[in-house]
Coordinates of N, CA and C in Angstrom, one line a residue:
Chain G
X1 N 14.3 -24.8 11.3 CA 14.6 -23.4 10.9 C 13.4 -22.5 11.1
X2 N 13.6 -21.5 12.0 CA 12.4 -20.7 12.3 C 12.1 -19.7 11.2
X3 N 13.1 -19.2 10.4 CA 12.8 -18.2 9.4 C 12.6 -16.8 10.0
X4 N 11.5 -16.2 9.8 CA 11.2 -14.9 10.3 C 10.2 -15.0 11.4
X5 N 10.5 -14.5 12.6 CA 9.7 -14.6 13.8 C 9.3 -13.2 14.3
X6 N 8.0 -13.0 14.3 CA 7.4 -11.7 14.8 C 6.7 -11.9 16.1
X7 N 7.0 -11.0 17.1 CA 6.3 -11.0 18.4 C 6.0 -9.6 18.8
X8 N 4.8 -9.4 19.4 CA 3.8 -10.4 19.7 C 2.9 -10.7 18.5
X9 N 2.0 -11.6 18.5 CA 1.1 -11.9 17.4 C -0.1 -10.9 17.5
X10 N -0.5 -10.5 18.7 CA -1.6 -9.6 18.9 C -1.2 -8.6 20.0
X11 N -1.7 -7.4 19.8 CA -1.5 -6.3 20.8 C -2.6 -5.3 20.8
X12 N -3.0 -4.9 21.9 CA -4.0 -3.8 22.0 C -3.3 -2.7 22.9
X13 N -3.4 -1.5 22.3 CA -2.8 -0.3 23.0 C -3.8 0.8 23.2
X14 N -3.5 1.6 24.1 CA -4.3 2.8 24.2 C -3.6 4.0 23.5
X15 N -4.3 4.9 23.0 CA -3.7 6.1 22.4 C -2.6 6.7 23.3
X16 N -1.4 6.9 22.7 CA -0.4 7.6 23.5 C 0.6 6.6 24.1
X17 N 0.3 5.3 24.1 CA 1.2 4.3 24.7 C 2.3 4.0 23.7
X18 N 3.4 3.5 24.2 CA 4.5 3.1 23.3 C 4.7 1.6 23.3
X19 N 5.2 1.1 22.3 CA 5.6 -0.3 22.2 C 6.5 -0.6 21.1
X20 N 7.1 -1.8 21.2 CA 8.1 -2.3 20.2 C 7.6 -3.6 19.6
X21 N 7.5 -3.6 18.3 CA 7.2 -4.9 17.6 C 8.6 -5.5 17.2
X22 N 8.7 -6.8 17.6 CA 9.9 -7.5 17.4 C 9.9 -8.3 16.1
X23 N 11.1 -8.3 15.4 CA 11.3 -9.2 14.3 C 12.7 -9.8 14.3
X24 N 12.7 -11.1 14.3 CA 14.0 -11.8 14.3 C 14.1 -12.8 13.2
X25 N 15.3 -12.9 12.6 CA 15.5 -13.9 11.5 C 16.7 -14.6 11.7
X26 N 16.7 -15.9 11.3 CA 17.9 -16.8 11.5 C 18.4 -17.2 10.1
X27 N 18.2 -16.5 9.1 CA 18.6 -16.9 7.7 C 19.8 -16.0 7.3
X28 N 20.3 -15.1 8.1 CA 21.5 -14.3 7.8 C 21.2 -13.4 6.6
X29 N 20.0 -13.0 6.5 CA 19.6 -12.1 5.3 C 20.1 -10.7 5.7
X30 N 20.6 -10.0 4.6 CA 21.1 -8.7 4.9 C 19.9 -7.7 4.9
X31 N 18.9 -7.9 4.1 CA 17.8 -6.9 3.9 C 16.6 -7.3 4.8
X32 N 16.1 -6.3 5.6 CA 14.9 -6.5 6.4 C 14.0 -5.3 6.2
X33 N 12.7 -5.5 6.3 CA 11.8 -4.4 6.1 C 10.5 -4.6 6.9
X34 N 9.8 -3.5 7.2 CA 8.6 -3.5 7.9 C 7.5 -3.0 6.9
X35 N 6.4 -3.7 6.9 CA 5.2 -3.3 6.1 C 4.0 -3.2 7.1
X36 N 3.0 -2.4 6.7 CA 1.7 -2.4 7.3 C 0.7 -2.8 6.2
X37 N -0.3 -3.6 6.6 CA -1.3 -4.0 5.7 C -2.7 -3.6 6.2
X38 N -3.4 -2.8 5.4 CA -4.7 -2.3 5.8 C -5.7 -2.7 4.7
X39 N -6.9 -2.9 5.0 CA -7.9 -3.3 4.0 C -8.0 -2.4 2.8
X40 N -7.9 -3.0 1.6 CA -8.0 -2.3 0.4 C -6.8 -1.5 0.0
X41 N -5.7 -1.6 0.8 CA -4.5 -0.8 0.5 C -3.3 -1.6 0.3
X42 N -3.4 -2.9 0.3 CA -2.2 -3.7 0.1 C -1.2 -3.5 1.2
X43 N 0.1 -3.8 0.9 CA 1.2 -3.7 1.9 C 1.9 -2.4 1.6
X44 N 2.1 -1.6 2.6 CA 2.9 -0.4 2.4 C 4.2 -0.4 3.3
X45 N 5.3 0.0 2.6 CA 6.6 -0.1 3.3 C 6.7 1.0 4.3
X46 N 7.1 0.7 5.5 CA 7.3 1.7 6.6 C 8.8 2.1 6.7
X47 N 9.7 1.1 7.0 CA 11.1 1.3 7.0 C 11.8 0.1 6.5
X48 N 13.0 0.2 6.1 CA 13.8 -0.9 5.7 C 15.3 -0.8 6.1
X49 N 16.0 -1.9 6.0 CA 17.4 -1.9 6.3 C 18.2 -2.8 5.4
X50 N 19.3 -2.3 4.8 CA 20.1 -3.1 3.9 C 21.2 -3.8 4.6
X51 N 21.3 -3.6 5.9 CA 22.3 -4.3 6.7 C 22.4 -3.6 8.1
X52 N 23.2 -4.3 9.0 CA 23.3 -3.8 10.3 C 23.9 -2.4 10.3
X53 N 23.2 -1.5 11.1 CA 23.6 -0.1 11.2 C 23.1 0.8 10.2
X54 N 22.3 0.3 9.2 CA 21.8 1.1 8.1 C 20.3 0.9 8.0
X55 N 19.6 2.0 8.1 CA 18.1 2.0 7.9 C 17.7 3.2 7.0
X56 N 16.5 3.0 6.5 CA 16.0 4.1 5.6 C 14.5 4.1 5.7
X57 N 13.9 5.2 5.3 CA 12.4 5.3 5.3 C 11.8 4.7 4.1
X58 N 10.6 4.2 4.3 CA 9.8 3.7 3.2 C 8.7 4.7 2.8
X59 N 7.6 4.2 2.4 CA 6.5 5.0 1.9 C 5.7 5.7 3.1
X60 N 5.6 5.0 4.2 CA 4.8 5.6 5.3 C 5.5 5.5 6.7
X61 N 6.6 6.3 6.8 CA 7.5 6.2 8.0 C 7.0 6.9 9.2
X62 N 6.1 7.9 9.0 CA 5.8 8.8 10.2 C 5.1 8.0 11.3
X63 N 5.6 8.3 12.5 CA 5.1 7.7 13.7 C 5.8 6.4 14.1
X64 N 6.8 6.0 13.3 CA 7.6 4.8 13.6 C 9.1 5.0 13.6
X65 N 9.8 4.3 14.5 CA 11.2 4.4 14.5 C 11.8 2.9 14.3
X66 N 13.0 2.8 13.7 CA 13.6 1.5 13.7 C 15.1 1.7 14.0
X67 N 15.7 0.6 14.3 CA 17.2 0.5 14.4 C 17.6 -0.9 14.0
X68 N 18.8 -1.1 13.6 CA 19.4 -2.4 13.2 C 20.8 -2.5 13.8
X69 N 20.8 -3.0 15.0 CA 22.1 -3.2 15.6 C 22.7 -4.5 15.3
X70 N 21.9 -5.5 14.9 CA 22.4 -6.8 14.5 C 21.8 -7.2 13.2
X71 N 22.4 -8.2 12.6 CA 21.8 -8.8 11.4 C 20.5 -9.4 11.6
X72 N 20.4 -10.0 12.8 CA 19.2 -10.9 13.1 C 17.9 -10.1 13.5
X73 N 18.1 -8.9 14.1 CA 16.9 -8.3 14.7 C 16.6 -6.9 14.0
X74 N 15.3 -6.6 13.9 CA 14.9 -5.3 13.3 C 13.6 -4.9 14.0
X75 N 13.7 -4.3 15.2 CA 12.5 -3.9 15.9 C 11.9 -2.6 15.3
X76 N 10.6 -2.6 15.4 CA 9.8 -1.4 15.0 C 9.2 -0.8 16.2
X77 N 9.5 0.5 16.5 CA 9.0 1.2 17.7 C 7.9 2.2 17.3
X78 N 6.8 2.2 18.1 CA 5.8 3.2 18.1 C 6.0 4.0 19.4
X79 N 6.3 5.2 19.3 CA 6.6 6.0 20.5 C 5.4 6.5 21.1
X80 N 4.3 6.9 20.3 CA 3.1 7.4 20.9 C 2.0 6.9 19.9
X81 N 1.4 5.7 20.3 CA 0.5 5.1 19.4 C -0.8 5.9 19.1
X82 N -1.3 5.9 17.9 CA -2.5 6.6 17.5 C -3.4 5.6 16.8
X83 N -4.7 5.8 16.9 CA -5.7 4.9 16.3 C -5.4 4.6 14.8
X84 N -4.8 5.6 14.1 CA -4.5 5.4 12.7 C -3.4 4.3 12.5
X85 N -2.7 3.9 13.5 CA -1.7 2.9 13.4 C -2.3 1.5 13.7
X86 N -3.6 1.4 13.9 CA -4.3 0.1 13.9 C -4.1 -0.6 12.6
X87 N -3.5 -1.7 12.6 CA -3.1 -2.4 11.3 C -2.5 -3.8 11.6
X88 N -2.2 -4.5 10.6 CA -1.4 -5.7 10.7 C 0.0 -5.4 10.1
X89 N 1.0 -5.7 10.9 CA 2.4 -5.3 10.6 C 3.1 -6.6 10.2
X90 N 3.8 -6.5 9.1 CA 4.6 -7.6 8.6 C 6.1 -7.2 8.5
X91 N 7.0 -8.1 9.0 CA 8.4 -8.0 8.8 C 8.8 -8.9 7.6
X92 N 9.7 -8.5 6.8 CA 10.1 -9.4 5.7 C 11.7 -9.3 5.6
X93 N 12.3 -10.3 5.1 CA 13.7 -10.4 4.9 C 14.1 -10.9 3.6
X94 N 15.2 -10.6 3.1 CA 15.7 -11.2 1.8 C 17.2 -11.1 1.8
X95 N 17.9 -11.9 1.0 CA 19.3 -11.7 0.7 C 19.4 -10.5 -0.2
X96 N 20.5 -9.8 -0.1 CA 20.6 -8.6 -0.9 C 20.7 -8.9 -2.4
X97 N 21.2 -10.1 -2.8 CA 21.3 -10.4 -4.2 C 20.1 -11.2 -4.7
X98 N 19.0 -11.3 -3.9 CA 17.9 -12.0 -4.3 C 16.6 -11.1 -4.3
X99 N 15.6 -11.5 -5.1 CA 14.3 -10.8 -5.1 C 13.3 -11.6 -4.3
X100 N 13.7 -12.6 -3.6 CA 12.7 -13.4 -2.9 C 12.6 -12.9 -1.4
X101 N 11.4 -12.4 -1.1 CA 11.2 -11.9 0.3 C 10.5 -13.0 1.1
X102 N 10.9 -13.1 2.3 CA 10.3 -14.0 3.3 C 9.6 -13.2 4.4
X103 N 8.3 -13.5 4.5 CA 7.5 -12.7 5.5 C 7.3 -13.5 6.8
X104 N 7.2 -12.7 7.9 CA 6.8 -13.3 9.1 C 5.3 -13.4 9.1
X105 N 4.7 -14.0 10.2 CA 3.3 -14.2 10.3 C 2.5 -13.0 10.7
X106 N 3.1 -11.9 11.0 CA 2.4 -10.7 11.3 C 2.1 -10.4 12.8
X107 N 2.0 -9.1 13.1 CA 1.5 -8.7 14.4 C 0.2 -7.8 14.2
X108 N -0.8 -8.2 14.8 CA -2.1 -7.5 14.7 C -2.2 -6.5 15.8
X109 N -2.2 -5.3 15.5 CA -2.2 -4.2 16.5 C -3.5 -3.4 16.4
X110 N -4.1 -3.2 17.6 CA -5.2 -2.3 17.7 C -4.9 -1.2 18.7
X111 N -5.2 0.1 18.2 CA -4.9 1.2 19.1 C -6.3 1.9 19.4
X112 N -6.6 1.9 20.6 CA -8.0 2.4 21.0 C -7.9 3.8 21.4
Chain T
X1 N 3.2 9.3 -9.8 CA 2.9 8.2 -8.9 C 2.3 7.0 -9.7
X2 N 2.9 5.9 -9.4 CA 2.4 4.7 -10.1 C 1.1 4.3 -9.6
X3 N 0.1 4.0 -10.5 CA -1.2 3.5 -10.2 C -1.3 2.0 -10.5
X4 N -1.5 1.3 -9.4 CA -1.5 -0.2 -9.5 C -2.9 -0.7 -9.1
X5 N -3.5 -1.5 -10.0 CA -4.9 -1.9 -9.8 C -4.9 -3.4 -9.9
X6 N -5.5 -4.1 -8.9 CA -5.8 -5.5 -9.0 C -7.3 -5.7 -9.1
X7 N -7.7 -6.7 -10.0 CA -9.1 -7.0 -10.2 C -9.3 -8.4 -10.4
X8 N -10.4 -9.0 -10.0 CA -11.4 -8.3 -9.2 C -10.9 -8.2 -7.7
X9 N -11.6 -7.4 -6.9 CA -11.1 -7.2 -5.5 C -11.5 -8.5 -4.8
X10 N -12.7 -9.0 -5.1 CA -13.2 -10.3 -4.4 C -13.7 -11.2 -5.5
X11 N -13.4 -12.5 -5.2 CA -13.9 -13.6 -6.2 C -14.2 -14.8 -5.4
X12 N -15.5 -15.3 -5.6 CA -15.9 -16.5 -4.9 C -16.4 -17.5 -6.0
X13 N -15.8 -18.6 -6.0 CA -16.1 -19.6 -7.0 C -16.3 -21.0 -6.4
X14 N -16.8 -21.9 -7.2 CA -17.0 -23.3 -6.8 C -15.7 -24.1 -7.2
X15 N -15.4 -25.1 -6.4 CA -14.3 -26.0 -6.7 C -14.5 -26.5 -8.1
X16 N -13.3 -26.6 -8.8 CA -13.3 -27.1 -10.2 C -13.4 -26.0 -11.3
X17 N -13.9 -24.8 -10.9 CA -14.0 -23.7 -11.9 C -12.6 -23.2 -12.2
X18 N -12.5 -22.5 -13.3 CA -11.3 -21.7 -13.7 C -11.5 -20.2 -13.4
X19 N -10.4 -19.6 -13.2 CA -10.5 -18.1 -12.9 C -9.2 -17.4 -13.4
X20 N -9.4 -16.1 -13.6 CA -8.2 -15.3 -13.9 C -8.3 -14.0 -13.1
X21 N -7.2 -13.6 -12.5 CA -7.1 -12.3 -11.8 C -6.1 -11.5 -12.5
X22 N -6.2 -10.1 -12.3 CA -5.4 -9.2 -13.1 C -4.7 -8.2 -12.2
X23 N -3.5 -7.8 -12.8 CA -2.7 -6.7 -12.1 C -2.4 -5.7 -13.2
X24 N -2.9 -4.5 -13.1 CA -2.7 -3.5 -14.2 C -2.1 -2.2 -13.7
X25 N -1.3 -1.6 -14.6 CA -0.7 -0.3 -14.2 C -0.5 0.5 -15.5
X26 N -0.3 1.8 -15.3 CA 0.1 2.7 -16.4 C 1.6 2.8 -16.5
X27 N 2.3 2.1 -15.6 CA 3.8 2.2 -15.6 C 4.4 0.9 -16.2
X28 N 5.6 1.0 -16.7 CA 6.4 -0.1 -17.2 C 7.2 -0.7 -16.0
X29 N 7.2 -2.0 -15.9 CA 7.9 -2.6 -14.7 C 9.1 -3.4 -15.2
X30 N 10.1 -3.5 -14.4 CA 11.3 -4.3 -14.8 C 11.0 -5.7 -14.4
X31 N 10.2 -6.0 -13.4 CA 9.8 -7.3 -13.1 C 8.5 -7.3 -12.2
X32 N 7.9 -8.4 -12.0 CA 6.7 -8.5 -11.2 C 6.6 -9.8 -10.5
X33 N 6.2 -9.7 -9.2 CA 6.0 -10.9 -8.4 C 4.6 -11.1 -8.1
X34 N 4.2 -12.4 -7.9 CA 2.9 -12.7 -7.4 C 3.1 -13.5 -6.1
X35 N 2.3 -13.0 -5.1 CA 2.3 -13.7 -3.7 C 0.9 -14.2 -3.4
X36 N 0.8 -15.2 -2.6 CA -0.4 -15.7 -2.0 C -0.3 -15.5 -0.5
X37 N -1.4 -15.0 0.1 CA -1.4 -14.8 1.6 C -2.6 -15.5 2.1
X38 N -2.4 -16.5 3.0 CA -3.5 -17.2 3.7 C -3.8 -16.5 5.0
X39 N -5.0 -16.7 5.5 CA -5.5 -16.0 6.7 C -4.5 -16.2 7.9
X40 N -4.1 -15.1 8.5 CA -3.3 -15.2 9.7 C -1.8 -15.5 9.4
X41 N -1.4 -15.4 8.1 CA -0.1 -15.6 7.7 C 0.5 -14.5 6.9
X42 N 1.8 -14.5 6.7 CA 2.4 -13.5 5.8 C 2.3 -13.9 4.3
X43 N 2.5 -13.0 3.4 CA 2.5 -13.4 2.0 C 3.7 -14.4 1.7
X44 N 3.4 -15.3 0.7 CA 4.4 -16.2 0.3 C 4.6 -16.1 -1.2
X45 N 5.8 -15.9 -1.7 CA 6.1 -15.7 -3.1 C 5.7 -16.9 -3.9
X46 N 5.0 -16.7 -5.0 CA 4.6 -17.8 -6.0 C 5.6 -17.8 -7.2
X47 N 5.8 -16.6 -7.8 CA 6.5 -16.5 -9.0 C 7.1 -15.1 -9.2
X48 N 8.1 -15.0 -10.0 CA 8.7 -13.7 -10.5 C 8.7 -13.8 -12.0
X49 N 8.1 -12.8 -12.7 CA 8.2 -12.7 -14.1 C 9.0 -11.5 -14.5
X50 N 9.8 -11.6 -15.5 CA 10.8 -10.6 -15.8 C 10.7 -10.1 -17.3
X51 N 10.4 -11.0 -18.2 CA 10.4 -10.6 -19.6 C 9.0 -10.4 -20.2
X52 N 8.8 -9.3 -21.0 CA 7.5 -9.1 -21.6 C 7.0 -10.3 -22.3
X53 N 5.8 -10.7 -22.1 CA 5.2 -11.8 -22.8 C 5.5 -13.1 -22.1
X54 N 6.3 -13.1 -21.1 CA 6.7 -14.3 -20.4 C 5.5 -15.0 -19.8
X55 N 5.5 -16.4 -19.9 CA 4.5 -17.2 -19.3 C 5.2 -18.2 -18.4
X56 N 4.7 -18.3 -17.1 CA 5.3 -19.3 -16.2 C 4.1 -20.1 -15.6
X57 N 4.4 -21.4 -15.5 CA 3.4 -22.3 -14.9 C 3.9 -22.9 -13.6
X58 N 2.9 -23.0 -12.7 CA 3.2 -23.6 -11.4 C 2.0 -24.5 -11.1
X59 N 2.1 -25.7 -11.5 CA 1.1 -26.7 -11.4 C -0.2 -26.1 -12.1
X60 N -1.3 -25.9 -11.4 CA -2.5 -25.4 -12.0 C -2.5 -23.9 -12.2
X61 N -1.5 -23.2 -11.8 CA -1.4 -21.7 -11.9 C -0.6 -21.3 -13.1
X62 N -1.1 -20.4 -13.9 CA -0.4 -19.9 -15.0 C -0.2 -18.4 -14.9
X63 N 1.0 -17.9 -14.9 CA 1.2 -16.5 -14.8 C 1.7 -15.9 -16.1
X64 N 1.2 -14.7 -16.5 CA 1.6 -14.1 -17.7 C 2.0 -12.7 -17.5
X65 N 3.1 -12.2 -18.0 CA 3.6 -10.9 -18.0 C 3.2 -10.2 -19.3
X66 N 2.6 -9.1 -19.3 CA 2.2 -8.4 -20.6 C 3.3 -8.1 -21.4
X67 N 3.1 -8.0 -22.7 CA 4.1 -7.7 -23.7 C 4.8 -6.4 -23.4
X68 N 4.0 -5.4 -23.0 CA 4.6 -4.1 -22.6 C 5.1 -4.0 -21.2
X69 N 5.0 -5.0 -20.5 CA 5.4 -5.1 -19.1 C 4.7 -4.1 -18.2
X70 N 3.4 -3.8 -18.5 CA 2.6 -2.9 -17.7 C 1.5 -3.7 -16.9
X71 N 1.4 -5.0 -17.2 CA 0.3 -5.7 -16.6 C 0.6 -7.2 -16.5
X72 N -0.1 -7.9 -15.7 CA 0.1 -9.3 -15.5 C -1.2 -10.0 -15.2
X73 N -1.3 -11.3 -15.4 CA -2.5 -12.1 -15.1 C -2.1 -13.4 -14.4
X74 N -3.0 -13.9 -13.6 CA -2.8 -15.2 -13.0 C -4.1 -16.0 -13.3
X75 N -3.9 -17.1 -13.9 CA -5.0 -18.0 -14.2 C -4.9 -19.3 -13.4
X76 N -6.0 -19.7 -12.8 CA -6.0 -20.9 -12.0 C -7.0 -21.9 -12.7
X77 N -6.5 -23.0 -13.0 CA -7.3 -24.1 -13.6 C -7.8 -25.0 -12.6
X78 N -9.1 -25.4 -12.7 CA -9.7 -26.3 -11.7 C -9.4 -26.0 -10.3
X79 N -9.9 -24.8 -9.9 CA -9.6 -24.3 -8.5 C -10.0 -25.3 -7.4
X80 N -9.2 -25.3 -6.4 CA -9.4 -26.1 -5.2 C -9.6 -25.3 -4.0
X81 N -10.2 -25.7 -2.9 CA -10.3 -25.0 -1.7 C -9.0 -24.5 -1.1
X82 N -8.0 -25.3 -1.4 CA -6.6 -24.9 -0.9 C -6.1 -23.7 -1.6
X83 N -6.7 -23.3 -2.7 CA -6.3 -22.1 -3.5 C -6.8 -20.8 -2.8
X84 N -7.7 -21.0 -1.9 CA -8.3 -19.8 -1.2 C -7.2 -19.0 -0.5
X85 N -7.3 -17.6 -0.7 CA -6.3 -16.7 -0.2 C -6.3 -15.4 -0.8
X86 N -5.5 -14.5 -0.4 CA -5.3 -13.2 -1.0 C -4.1 -13.2 -1.9
X87 N -4.4 -12.9 -3.2 CA -3.3 -12.9 -4.2 C -2.9 -11.5 -4.5
X88 N -1.6 -11.3 -4.2 CA -1.0 -9.9 -4.3 C 0.0 -9.9 -5.5
X89 N -0.1 -8.8 -6.3 CA 1.0 -8.6 -7.2 C 1.9 -7.5 -6.7
X90 N 3.2 -7.6 -7.0 CA 4.2 -6.7 -6.5 C 5.2 -6.4 -7.6
X91 N 5.0 -5.3 -8.3 CA 5.9 -5.0 -9.4 C 7.1 -4.2 -8.9
X92 N 8.1 -4.2 -9.7 CA 9.3 -3.4 -9.4 C 9.6 -2.5 -10.6
X93 N 9.8 -1.3 -10.3 CA 10.1 -0.3 -11.4 C 11.5 0.0 -11.5
X94 N 12.1 -0.1 -12.7 CA 13.4 0.3 -13.0 C 14.4 -0.3 -12.0
X95 N 15.2 0.5 -11.4 CA 16.2 0.1 -10.5 C 15.8 0.2 -9.0
X96 N 14.5 0.4 -8.8 CA 13.9 0.6 -7.5 C 14.2 -0.6 -6.6
X97 N 14.7 -0.4 -5.4 CA 15.0 -1.4 -4.5 C 13.8 -2.0 -3.9
X98 N 12.8 -1.2 -3.7 CA 11.6 -1.7 -3.0 C 10.5 -2.1 -4.0
X99 N 9.7 -3.1 -3.5 CA 8.5 -3.5 -4.2 C 7.3 -2.6 -3.8
X100 N 6.4 -2.5 -4.8 CA 5.1 -1.9 -4.5 C 4.0 -3.0 -4.6
X101 N 3.2 -3.1 -3.6 CA 2.2 -4.1 -3.6 C 0.8 -3.6 -4.0
X102 N 0.1 -4.4 -4.8 CA -1.3 -4.1 -5.1 C -2.1 -4.4 -3.8
X103 N -3.4 -4.0 -3.9 CA -4.3 -4.3 -2.8 C -4.8 -5.7 -2.8
X104 N -4.6 -6.5 -3.8 CA -4.9 -7.9 -3.8 C -6.3 -8.3 -4.3
X105 N -6.4 -9.5 -4.7 CA -7.7 -10.2 -5.0 C -7.9 -11.3 -3.9
X106 N -9.0 -11.1 -3.2 CA -9.4 -12.1 -2.2 C -10.2 -13.2 -2.9
X107 N -9.6 -14.4 -3.0 CA -10.2 -15.6 -3.7 C -10.7 -16.6 -2.6
X108 N -12.0 -17.0 -2.8 CA -12.6 -18.0 -2.0 C -13.1 -19.1 -2.9
X109 N -12.6 -20.3 -2.7 CA -13.0 -21.5 -3.5 C -13.8 -22.4 -2.6
X110 N -15.1 -22.5 -2.9 CA -16.0 -23.3 -2.1 C -16.0 -24.7 -2.5
X111 N -16.1 -25.6 -1.5 CA -16.1 -27.1 -1.9 C -17.4 -27.5 -2.4

């Protein structure tokens, strides 16, 4: 059982480049979310989805887009990367009736 | 805006010692979760506390939710190197769907 799979594990971008961080889950969880983790700031919610076709903004959504066309996948898009987006990004999932979140291993992104 | 503070920010101790880390806020929480995050991995849920004054034990880890549900503590007895990691608290306020995460306590247990 793979759980929550994030790809790539590492990525280096130049300012202005675009990329998509992938998140896939095989647990049939309704709720998926994206966080970024920066030193001294904990995990901050970027976007979340309560089910296929439904997304909403979190605490720090600017510069990021998401879509949820299937239950399994929740990609995070950076349309024009900025150095301020250098961070570690985590995808998390949970059942809508549960408080237990399952996190992926993260994507470490550097924007030069 | 909810102010959430975890202390200490860093803690380095010898194997076998006891320690306590704290999660404090000025807000009242409906529940609170503790996570441990190991290097290169995502956070993993340790426990959820819901009732004021509640105490939960997970082997050598003891979690307590404050009577007023504004704070929580995590006590580790006889720490082991395998306890090394970033400990995050994540409270939930009222009917909020999302968790708020503290900045964590980075614990290092030296053999």
